[in-house]
XYZ file of C-alpha atoms in Angstrom:
651
model
C 12.869 18.606 14.293
C 15.287 15.818 13.480
C 16.015 14.193 10.425
C 16.539 10.601 9.434
C 18.191 10.082 5.711
C 18.409 6.530 4.224
C 20.299 6.757 0.749
C 21.101 3.235 -1.583
C 24.153 2.346 -3.294
C 26.287 0.060 -5.461
C 22.551 -1.515 -7.182
C 19.095 -1.188 -6.640
C 16.946 -3.606 -5.091
C 18.445 -3.553 -2.525
C 15.414 -2.673 -0.305
C 15.661 1.183 0.997
C 11.234 1.394 1.546
C 12.270 -2.138 4.014
C 15.038 -0.144 5.949
C 13.481 3.270 6.253
C 10.230 1.593 7.383
C 11.712 -0.853 10.068
C 13.629 2.293 10.772
C 10.529 4.008 11.846
C 9.074 0.579 12.892
C 11.985 1.150 15.578
C 11.289 4.428 16.581
C 8.054 4.711 16.873
C 8.880 1.581 19.245
C 10.879 4.196 21.786
C 7.605 6.730 21.739
C 8.800 9.282 19.064
C 6.433 10.100 16.660
C 7.383 9.451 13.265
C 6.621 11.403 9.061
C 8.467 9.827 5.748
C 8.758 11.800 2.698
C 9.285 9.377 -0.806
C 11.824 11.427 -2.906
C 11.253 9.793 -6.549
C 14.768 11.494 -9.379
C 12.591 10.250 -11.861
C 10.411 13.272 -13.950
C 7.166 12.091 -13.221
C 5.396 13.978 -11.588
C 3.761 11.037 -10.161
C 3.302 7.714 -10.619
C -0.156 7.675 -12.569
C 1.595 7.326 -15.561
C 4.685 5.324 -15.160
C 4.050 1.280 -16.434
C 3.859 -1.191 -13.388
C 7.022 -3.163 -15.734
C 8.463 -0.552 -14.307
C 8.307 0.720 -10.924
C 6.190 -1.618 -9.518
C 2.180 -1.274 -8.592
C 0.725 3.000 -8.066
C -0.382 2.938 -4.161
C -3.209 5.365 -3.649
C -3.238 7.542 -1.256
C -6.471 9.513 0.744
C -6.373 12.420 -0.923
C -5.596 10.839 -4.381
C -2.285 11.166 -4.615
C -0.623 8.694 -6.988
C 2.335 7.356 -5.524
C 6.402 4.963 -4.765
C 5.286 2.529 -3.615
C 7.488 2.545 -0.367
C 4.786 4.889 0.002
C 2.582 1.762 0.890
C 5.383 -0.013 3.147
C 5.393 3.202 4.984
C 1.744 3.587 5.495
C 1.571 -0.070 6.621
C 4.723 -0.312 8.693
C 4.524 2.765 9.775
C -0.161 2.159 10.610
C -0.585 6.168 9.211
C -1.409 7.865 6.671
C 0.026 10.694 4.571
C -0.181 12.175 1.437
C 0.682 12.539 -2.445
C 3.033 16.024 -0.843
C 5.029 12.715 1.248
C 6.303 12.206 -1.819
C 8.541 14.504 -4.137
C 10.001 13.937 -7.924
C 11.737 15.939 -9.707
C 8.537 16.922 -11.680
C 6.797 18.479 -8.770
C 9.499 20.486 -7.965
C 10.793 21.794 -11.285
C 6.703 23.027 -13.120
C 3.788 20.007 -11.245
C 2.750 21.881 -8.328
C 1.500 25.789 -7.739
C 4.880 27.178 -6.501
C 6.957 24.910 -7.925
C 10.197 26.729 -10.006
C 8.689 27.126 -13.269
C 5.458 28.903 -11.494
C 8.044 30.701 -9.134
C 9.387 32.185 -12.428
C 6.709 33.300 -14.688
C 5.797 35.298 -12.024
C 8.908 37.206 -11.330
C 9.270 36.400 -7.956
C 13.738 35.292 -8.245
C 12.969 38.818 -9.146
C 14.675 38.878 -12.441
C 17.821 36.427 -11.094
C 19.199 33.741 -13.595
C 17.811 30.585 -12.044
C 20.124 28.260 -11.864
C 19.544 24.166 -9.873
C 21.774 25.957 -7.504
C 20.642 27.613 -4.888
C 16.756 27.338 -7.173
C 16.248 24.208 -7.461
C 18.015 23.257 -4.242
C 16.028 25.697 -2.127
C 12.743 24.139 -3.291
C 13.361 20.326 -2.606
C 14.345 22.101 1.313
C 11.014 24.041 1.071
C 9.478 20.861 0.475
C 10.654 18.764 2.710
C 10.871 21.081 5.707
C 7.274 22.125 4.749
C 5.964 17.959 4.427
C 7.797 17.475 7.269
C 5.536 19.411 10.003
C 2.555 17.618 9.170
C 1.077 15.041 10.808
C 0.207 11.539 9.409
C -0.528 9.392 12.767
C -3.702 11.124 13.637
C -2.934 13.497 16.428
C -2.295 17.167 15.987
C 1.898 18.904 15.905
C 4.684 18.162 14.985
C 6.283 15.299 14.827
C 8.760 13.767 16.125
C 11.761 12.683 13.452
C 11.455 12.299 9.459
C 12.220 9.446 7.627
C 13.539 10.461 4.325
C 13.996 8.003 1.501
C 16.302 9.157 -1.156
C 15.383 6.616 -3.902
C 17.712 5.347 -6.585
C 21.330 4.870 -6.502
C 23.843 6.424 -5.445
C 25.419 8.716 -8.662
C 23.098 8.552 -10.505
C 22.280 11.131 -12.815
C 19.177 12.681 -12.149
C 19.731 12.354 -8.155
C 22.509 14.897 -8.401
C 20.258 18.452 -7.525
C 18.437 16.365 -4.446
C 21.773 15.242 -2.946
C 23.965 18.358 -3.018
C 20.009 19.808 -2.188
C 20.155 17.834 1.379
C 23.685 18.364 1.478
C 22.682 21.496 2.198
C 20.086 20.961 4.473
C 22.451 18.582 6.953
C 23.833 22.236 7.176
C 20.598 23.889 7.678
C 19.123 22.042 9.971
C 22.380 22.335 11.923
C 24.460 19.308 13.852
C 22.305 16.747 15.624
C 19.153 17.352 13.825
C 20.181 14.929 11.357
C 21.417 11.832 10.833
C 22.460 9.328 6.872
C 22.345 5.718 7.157
C 23.416 4.780 4.148
C 22.207 0.836 2.469
C 24.589 -1.042 0.430
C 25.365 -4.261 -0.653
C 28.236 -6.989 0.320
C 27.797 -9.850 -2.081
C 29.449 -12.781 -0.327
C 31.642 -14.767 -3.972
C 30.354 -18.785 -3.840
C 33.610 -19.965 -5.433
C 35.700 -18.424 -2.641
C 32.882 -17.286 0.005
C 33.726 -14.136 1.466
C 32.019 -11.141 1.792
C 33.054 -8.624 0.234
C 33.876 -4.750 0.822
C 33.998 -2.868 -1.972
C 31.704 -2.239 -3.714
C 30.853 -0.520 -0.290
C 34.148 1.393 -0.157
C 33.286 2.880 -2.662
C 30.200 3.496 -2.428
C 30.595 5.406 0.264
C 33.386 7.642 -1.491
C 30.941 7.764 -3.720
C 28.488 9.306 -1.331
C 31.957 11.717 -0.019
C 32.579 13.482 -2.476
C 29.114 14.947 -3.542
C 28.583 15.890 0.245
C 27.427 13.415 2.597
C 28.656 11.550 4.769
C 26.903 8.516 6.855
C 26.712 8.052 9.812
C 25.928 4.552 9.432
C 26.297 1.811 7.703
C 23.282 -0.534 6.601
C 24.264 -3.312 4.612
C 22.968 -6.450 2.647
C 24.527 -9.687 2.987
C 23.282 -13.009 2.930
C 24.071 -13.484 5.851
C 25.218 -11.313 9.633
C 29.378 -9.671 9.209
C 31.584 -10.996 10.006
C 34.016 -8.321 12.738
C 36.548 -8.161 10.652
C 34.361 -8.219 7.564
C 32.499 -4.765 10.292
C 36.467 -3.773 10.849
C 37.277 -3.011 7.658
C 34.588 -1.259 6.354
C 35.764 1.683 9.497
C 38.600 1.728 8.538
C 38.231 2.638 5.031
C 35.038 4.650 5.268
C 35.215 5.966 8.335
C 31.873 4.853 10.156
C 32.302 3.564 13.393
C 32.075 -0.181 13.609
C 29.322 -0.309 15.832
C 27.680 1.929 13.415
C 27.773 -0.570 10.949
C 24.263 -2.637 10.824
C 23.894 -6.091 8.245
C 21.222 -6.756 7.309
C 20.919 -10.631 6.331
C 18.627 -12.073 4.038
C 14.924 -13.002 6.645
C 12.520 -15.181 6.224
C 10.428 -12.322 6.306
C 10.014 -9.244 6.509
C 9.080 -8.603 10.288
C 12.391 -9.483 11.519
C 13.577 -6.293 10.311
C 13.048 -4.281 12.617
C 14.040 -6.830 15.078
C 17.639 -7.571 13.394
C 18.126 -3.356 13.634
C 16.445 -3.184 17.519
C 18.828 -5.940 18.216
C 22.029 -4.178 16.437
C 20.926 -1.252 18.466
C 20.607 0.872 16.101
C 18.519 3.163 17.662
C 20.647 4.116 19.763
C 23.426 4.440 16.845
C 20.449 7.508 15.796
C 20.874 8.260 19.174
C 23.660 9.433 19.315
C 23.607 11.015 16.495
C 20.600 12.754 17.079
C 21.556 13.676 20.610
C 18.212 12.138 21.726
C 20.146 9.274 24.463
C 17.806 9.879 27.794
C 15.818 11.618 26.617
C 13.615 7.986 24.848
C 12.140 4.630 26.122
C 13.436 1.637 25.078
C 12.122 0.315 22.098
C 8.473 -1.580 22.790
C 8.495 -4.601 19.695
C 6.621 -7.648 20.948
C 3.225 -7.573 18.568
C 6.462 -7.721 15.722
C 8.099 -10.475 17.726
C 5.346 -12.454 17.475
C 3.956 -11.543 14.028
C 7.527 -13.112 12.437
C 7.708 -16.025 14.858
C 3.781 -16.362 13.564
C 4.733 -15.718 10.056
C 7.258 -18.493 9.861
C 5.408 -20.670 12.120
C 2.451 -21.375 8.889
C 1.871 -24.386 7.214
C -1.822 -24.796 6.084
C -1.170 -23.958 2.877
C -4.349 -21.765 0.932
C -4.449 -21.530 -3.000
C -5.360 -17.733 -4.393
C -5.187 -17.749 -8.561
C -4.123 -14.331 -8.825
C -4.998 -13.964 -12.855
C -3.508 -10.653 -14.226
C -1.470 -8.598 -17.242
C 1.702 -8.043 -14.518
C 2.149 -11.252 -13.727
C 5.366 -10.904 -13.834
C 6.640 -9.217 -11.835
C 5.293 -9.475 -8.065
C 5.942 -5.905 -7.541
C 3.070 -4.787 -9.342
C 0.424 -6.430 -6.784
C 3.081 -6.191 -3.875
C -0.069 -4.424 -2.019
C -3.449 -6.777 -2.595
C 0.370 -9.724 -1.918
C -0.256 -7.461 1.450
C -3.473 -8.013 2.068
C -4.102 -11.204 0.682
C -1.298 -11.885 3.632
C -3.246 -10.355 6.359
C -6.107 -12.444 5.612
C -3.978 -15.486 6.089
C -2.272 -14.861 8.996
C -5.067 -13.827 10.052
C -6.035 -17.362 9.670
C -3.138 -18.960 10.674
C -3.026 -20.296 7.159
C -0.166 -20.211 4.836
C -0.562 -18.238 1.237
C 0.826 -19.857 -1.866
C -0.307 -17.554 -4.560
C -0.637 -19.065 -8.138
C 0.384 -16.831 -10.206
C -1.518 -17.514 -13.730
C -1.101 -15.098 -17.382
C -5.103 -14.097 -17.719
C -3.798 -13.689 -21.585
C -1.816 -17.418 -21.590
C -5.953 -19.253 -20.010
C -7.439 -17.600 -23.396
C -8.536 -19.708 -26.629
C -5.337 -17.889 -28.887
C -2.399 -19.527 -26.471
C -4.804 -22.960 -27.211
C -3.017 -22.835 -30.498
C -0.104 -20.589 -30.264
C 0.957 -22.298 -26.952
C -0.615 -25.783 -26.007
C 1.340 -26.107 -22.790
C 1.486 -22.350 -21.556
C -2.615 -23.019 -21.793
C -2.660 -26.396 -20.301
C -0.602 -25.757 -17.640
C -2.845 -21.654 -16.798
C -6.320 -24.464 -16.276
C -4.826 -26.985 -14.556
C -3.488 -23.594 -11.667
C -6.560 -22.260 -12.232
C -8.898 -25.142 -11.746
C -6.108 -26.219 -8.251
C -6.715 -22.704 -6.450
C -9.105 -22.175 -3.570
C -9.599 -19.450 -4.239
C -9.058 -16.583 -6.986
C -8.004 -12.835 -7.271
C -8.374 -11.418 -11.131
C -6.599 -8.155 -10.006
C -7.476 -4.199 -11.464
C -5.424 -3.381 -14.380
C -5.351 -0.864 -17.439
C -5.818 -1.913 -21.982
C -7.131 -4.807 -23.677
C -4.226 -7.930 -22.871
C -5.180 -10.444 -21.181
C -9.130 -9.623 -20.564
C -10.635 -12.848 -22.176
C -8.410 -14.771 -19.874
C -10.065 -12.794 -17.777
C -13.555 -12.447 -18.038
C -12.924 -16.867 -18.911
C -11.636 -16.887 -14.786
C -14.945 -15.010 -13.335
C -16.894 -17.653 -15.315
C -15.234 -20.457 -13.953
C -15.159 -19.358 -10.707
C -19.247 -18.660 -11.155
C -20.267 -22.276 -12.654
C -18.286 -23.638 -10.297
C -18.679 -21.761 -7.366
C -15.513 -20.863 -6.297
C -14.116 -18.202 -3.854
C -13.464 -14.634 -6.643
C -12.650 -11.315 -5.369
C -12.450 -9.009 -9.001
C -11.109 -5.316 -8.081
C -11.499 -2.448 -10.063
C -10.918 -3.652 -13.377
C -11.755 -7.029 -11.374
C -15.335 -6.415 -10.526
C -15.440 -5.322 -14.500
C -15.149 -8.516 -15.922
C -16.575 -9.673 -14.104
C -20.107 -7.567 -14.998
C -19.378 -8.385 -18.487
C -18.675 -12.060 -18.397
C -22.191 -12.364 -16.550
C -23.835 -10.293 -19.388
C -22.992 -12.476 -21.694
C -23.879 -16.063 -19.979
C -26.512 -15.000 -18.279
C -28.568 -12.075 -20.547
C -26.601 -13.643 -23.297
C -25.710 -10.793 -25.093
C -22.710 -12.347 -26.394
C -21.455 -8.439 -27.372
C -21.318 -7.049 -23.958
C -18.529 -5.288 -23.876
C -16.434 -2.753 -21.975
C -16.485 0.745 -24.198
C -12.401 0.756 -23.216
C -11.918 -2.564 -25.321
C -14.708 -2.155 -27.637
C -16.062 1.534 -28.524
C -18.352 0.522 -31.070
C -20.019 -2.521 -28.382
C -24.504 -2.551 -28.429
C -24.180 -3.935 -24.892
C -22.044 -0.995 -22.944
C -21.644 -3.109 -19.740
C -19.248 -0.588 -18.387
C -17.703 2.627 -20.007
C -16.261 5.773 -19.701
C -17.064 8.263 -16.457
C -18.868 11.143 -17.923
C -15.665 13.608 -15.687
C -12.978 11.625 -17.283
C -10.151 13.048 -20.618
C -9.174 11.379 -22.463
C -6.493 14.150 -23.636
C -5.090 14.128 -20.710
C -3.716 10.305 -19.141
C -2.265 11.981 -15.517
C -4.319 12.870 -12.500
C -7.668 12.601 -14.317
C -9.157 9.031 -13.052
C -11.544 9.325 -10.745
C -8.445 8.819 -7.437
C -8.494 8.513 -3.637
C -10.669 8.401 -0.347
C -14.593 8.259 -1.187
C -17.568 7.307 -0.004
C -19.435 3.663 -1.143
C -22.787 3.439 1.160
C -24.275 -0.349 1.778
C -27.529 -1.651 0.016
C -28.662 -4.562 1.517
C -27.676 -4.489 5.354
C -26.407 -8.833 5.390
C -24.859 -9.238 1.938
C -21.459 -10.534 2.305
C -19.183 -7.603 1.943
C -21.087 -5.639 4.532
C -21.406 -8.103 7.321
C -17.587 -8.908 6.564
C -16.653 -5.064 7.284
C -19.467 -4.957 10.085
C -19.268 -8.170 11.698
C -15.324 -10.016 10.937
C -13.371 -6.598 11.515
C -12.981 -4.915 15.267
C -14.617 -0.926 14.440
C -16.411 2.293 16.254
C -19.640 2.195 15.026
C -20.907 6.051 15.745
C -24.804 6.373 15.018
C -25.355 10.393 13.843
C -28.276 11.461 13.912
C -29.871 13.790 11.006
C -30.420 16.610 12.897
C -26.725 17.001 14.426
C -24.576 16.279 11.388
C -21.991 17.769 10.977
C -19.819 17.337 8.632
C -16.083 17.555 10.606
C -17.855 14.440 12.465
C -16.804 12.503 9.406
C -12.667 13.210 10.338
C -12.503 11.594 13.925
C -9.787 9.389 14.071
C -9.413 6.474 16.536
C -6.464 9.093 18.596
C -9.903 10.872 18.906
C -11.768 8.910 20.541
C -9.799 7.681 22.461
C -9.424 10.703 23.850
C -13.207 12.025 23.935
C -14.557 8.880 25.186
C -12.817 6.135 26.481
C -10.294 4.360 26.345
C -10.242 1.013 23.891
C -8.485 -2.902 24.004
C -6.432 -1.809 21.093
C -5.984 -2.475 18.271
C -9.353 -1.044 16.715
C -10.184 0.522 13.516
C -12.827 2.810 12.527
C -14.605 1.241 9.413
C -17.692 1.994 9.107
C -20.577 4.425 10.562
C -23.508 5.115 10.257
C -25.268 8.394 8.976
C -29.423 7.812 9.372
C -29.663 4.453 8.132
C -27.238 3.703 6.028
C -23.902 2.226 6.556
C -21.263 3.222 4.891
C -17.712 2.488 4.870
C -14.961 4.849 2.748
C -11.904 3.412 -0.011
C -9.442 4.146 -2.578
C -10.985 4.992 -5.454
C -7.847 4.523 -9.132
C -10.139 4.240 -12.668
C -11.939 5.811 -15.273
C -14.249 3.827 -16.227
C -17.336 2.263 -14.433
C -20.350 0.021 -14.668
C -23.314 1.375 -16.775
C -26.104 2.804 -14.702
C -28.366 2.232 -17.544
C -27.971 -1.697 -17.876
C -28.119 -2.202 -12.933
C -31.552 -2.879 -13.862
C -31.627 -5.990 -16.167
C -28.419 -7.242 -14.593
C -29.804 -7.723 -11.046
C -33.116 -8.670 -12.678
C -31.182 -11.721 -13.757
C -29.892 -11.696 -10.488
C -26.127 -10.194 -10.172
C -27.068 -8.013 -6.763
C -24.814 -4.764 -6.510
C -25.228 -3.939 -2.919
C -22.423 -0.671 -2.873
C -23.002 2.585 -4.624
C -22.027 5.196 -4.418
C -23.981 8.860 -2.699
C -25.968 9.077 -6.008
C -26.413 4.945 -5.570
C -25.750 5.706 -10.688
C -22.072 4.775 -9.854
C -21.776 0.968 -8.362
C -18.839 0.037 -5.936
C -19.678 -4.112 -5.153
C -21.513 -6.219 -6.952
C -22.425 -9.600 -5.157
C -24.103 -12.964 -6.766
C -26.124 -13.620 -3.516
C -26.414 -17.460 -4.265
C -22.261 -17.749 -4.773
C -20.236 -18.557 -1.762
C -18.006 -16.067 -2.400
C -18.037 -13.745 -5.294
C -17.726 -10.523 -4.350
C -16.025 -6.941 -7.210
C -15.316 -3.976 -5.846
C -14.437 -0.677 -7.506
C -12.413 0.523 -5.016
C -8.956 -1.367 -3.979
C -9.250 -1.773 -0.655
C -6.182 -3.379 -0.621
C -4.460 0.462 0.505
C -5.869 0.574 3.396
C -5.028 -3.218 4.801
C -2.744 -3.331 7.769
C -0.902 -5.637 9.295
C -3.715 -7.309 12.435
C -5.910 -5.725 10.224
C -6.490 -6.329 7.154
C -8.385 -5.214 4.579
C -11.994 -7.866 5.824
C -13.214 -7.802 1.595
C -9.558 -10.134 1.539
C -9.710 -11.618 5.102
C -13.564 -12.937 4.282
C -11.944 -14.051 0.546
C -9.067 -16.432 2.525
C -12.259 -17.726 4.653
C -14.378 -19.304 2.373
C -11.562 -20.035 0.597
C -10.798 -21.885 3.543
C -14.741 -22.867 4.192
C -14.105 -20.994 7.394
C -16.490 -18.021 6.201
C -19.468 -19.179 8.080
C -17.823 -18.793 10.933
C -15.620 -15.307 10.597
C -19.722 -13.633 10.244
C -21.423 -15.733 12.731
C -18.869 -15.848 14.641
C -18.013 -12.577 15.415
C -20.843 -10.961 17.103
C -20.850 -7.009 19.541
C -19.302 -7.494 22.369
C -20.107 -4.761 24.568
C -22.608 -2.017 24.720
C -20.957 1.816 25.034
C -22.180 4.663 24.979
C -20.761 8.438 25.583
C -21.239 11.609 24.422
C -18.707 12.504 21.295
C -19.877 16.479 21.362
C -22.251 17.953 18.717
C -25.016 16.007 20.051
C -23.313 12.775 18.678
C -23.191 9.918 20.112
C -21.022 6.239 20.376
C -23.238 3.636 20.218
C -21.628 0.452 20.615
C -18.293 -1.369 20.109
C -17.586 -3.995 18.795
C -14.691 -7.127 19.379
C -13.995 -10.246 17.503
C -16.082 -13.140 19.369
C -14.026 -15.797 21.236
C -15.080 -18.028 18.373
C -12.687 -16.959 16.273
C -8.608 -17.247 15.898
C -7.066 -14.694 17.396
C -6.358 -11.667 16.221
C -2.504 -12.273 14.766
C -0.481 -9.074 13.770
C 1.873 -10.824 10.714
C 2.700 -9.670 7.172
C 5.375 -10.520 5.377
C 6.124 -11.867 1.972
C 7.818 -14.944 0.746
C 10.926 -14.542 -1.168
C 11.194 -12.902 -4.446
C 14.921 -11.827 -5.161
C 17.266 -11.599 -3.196
C 16.399 -13.770 -0.484
C 14.755 -10.847 1.309
C 11.548 -9.236 0.936
C 11.145 -5.708 -0.526
């Protein structure tokens, strides 16, 4: 096993996560299997209880892990599926998990010794890394080749010191040729003199070496490429070979980063340190080059109004922004986000700040589509309800996610059923018409890890509803017909790699999205919520025209809601953004962008089945059909990226 450690210095927010992800892409392109680990030195057990204003969005994994948003970058860049153990925190090391240091101490595993940071905490960190690094995350069997480890924060942070000590010991544990350290640092350019300054990086590397780690490669963030004399100076003072100094300068979109690394021979520098020279192939990044070029060349805009609570920080909705971009680039549109603070749409703002009120409504009315994301707390809820009402009444394409679905149901109950006090018990515990209620299995005393989390199954109730058509017709996928007589639970773990190995060679990329079991069609999506639509209200809502087209396995929990007579009005309890990938956009985001551009009918009708493939998978499971996109839809575009929000680089 080889290990690549990515650290950061000078300031936070340099893009360590994107750098680590891009390194993973580059190594995969060279034919290696790669996994990732993110170390967050904070004391929290996980990211689930932290405000988005503190650390950005909480990314949710299939196993229900609430993790740092960088794991979302890893999954999207490398098209892998990680677990909660791929995110290490101080809280997990000390106490959060069975087998943690405190747990072992209580059981007497340390044989009466004084339990200390060194060696007990540092040993636990090293053991955790070695254990998780062996777990495959790409759907294939066997251990991976390289584990990319990102250490959160910056060198010098007090809380990261045990991890730095552990990683220093770890480099000796795995031995020379198995450990490569890449240090991401800042080389600022002072506008007054226009000179690239190396002193911050020099001090950062000195601090890193003072704690027992010596960088093999420097990845220098700057507005422009480093001058040769600057590289020479960094090489001299940081003791790093000049050819191992990489410039990560500002680019139009993040899909250029793997290309920057390749063009500067970063993979060759890594392979030299890891003794992998001659065992790998040249990186094949044709798709990434296409992504970057196409993303740069988009001109025709599509405007999406994002009505949320945390609009002051784009990272709070990072996965949603990525999913929107995947879909918009797929349809060759340039995404323009109109950020609308939900509270600015409310009547109270009209009195307190009329300018903000007018500006918010102007943006909402000028949007091609409206998206209301998830959130917690009652601030801005009335504004989200008003946004849903405007979309419903004016037939504007609407996608509501989690809370966005719930407010759509509340608005419908108030406006159509004339239940003026209809509400969620989250916002009004005493409402007489609770449209949204607390889930019975939830905890009201413990907040962390007690929501309905992770991958859950949604069954389509109506085959010809828009959401089912989008998942079934608007996406490359393999449909597996499973007879009830031959049903085996483990077939649901079938991966694309398994299908290719056991059945046939399929045109790539394709995604296993929809499976049929008997005569029911279902999808698996990731969830994160405490409240649900009140099942006692369903009959009244459906009789009034609302259609619950997706439900869980009990048919008591509502997963998808639609307005059949609306061009595009869909709310989902799950979070489809977490599984969107470049080149494989989430069907619901694809539908929103298509509807906003007036192309929804073309998308659905133009994506029919082509070809008919039959093969036996074993255990009596037959794969009936392989659907591919029709030629009437624009060609699949493999692209992703975000337009700059800070420092001229997308992070």
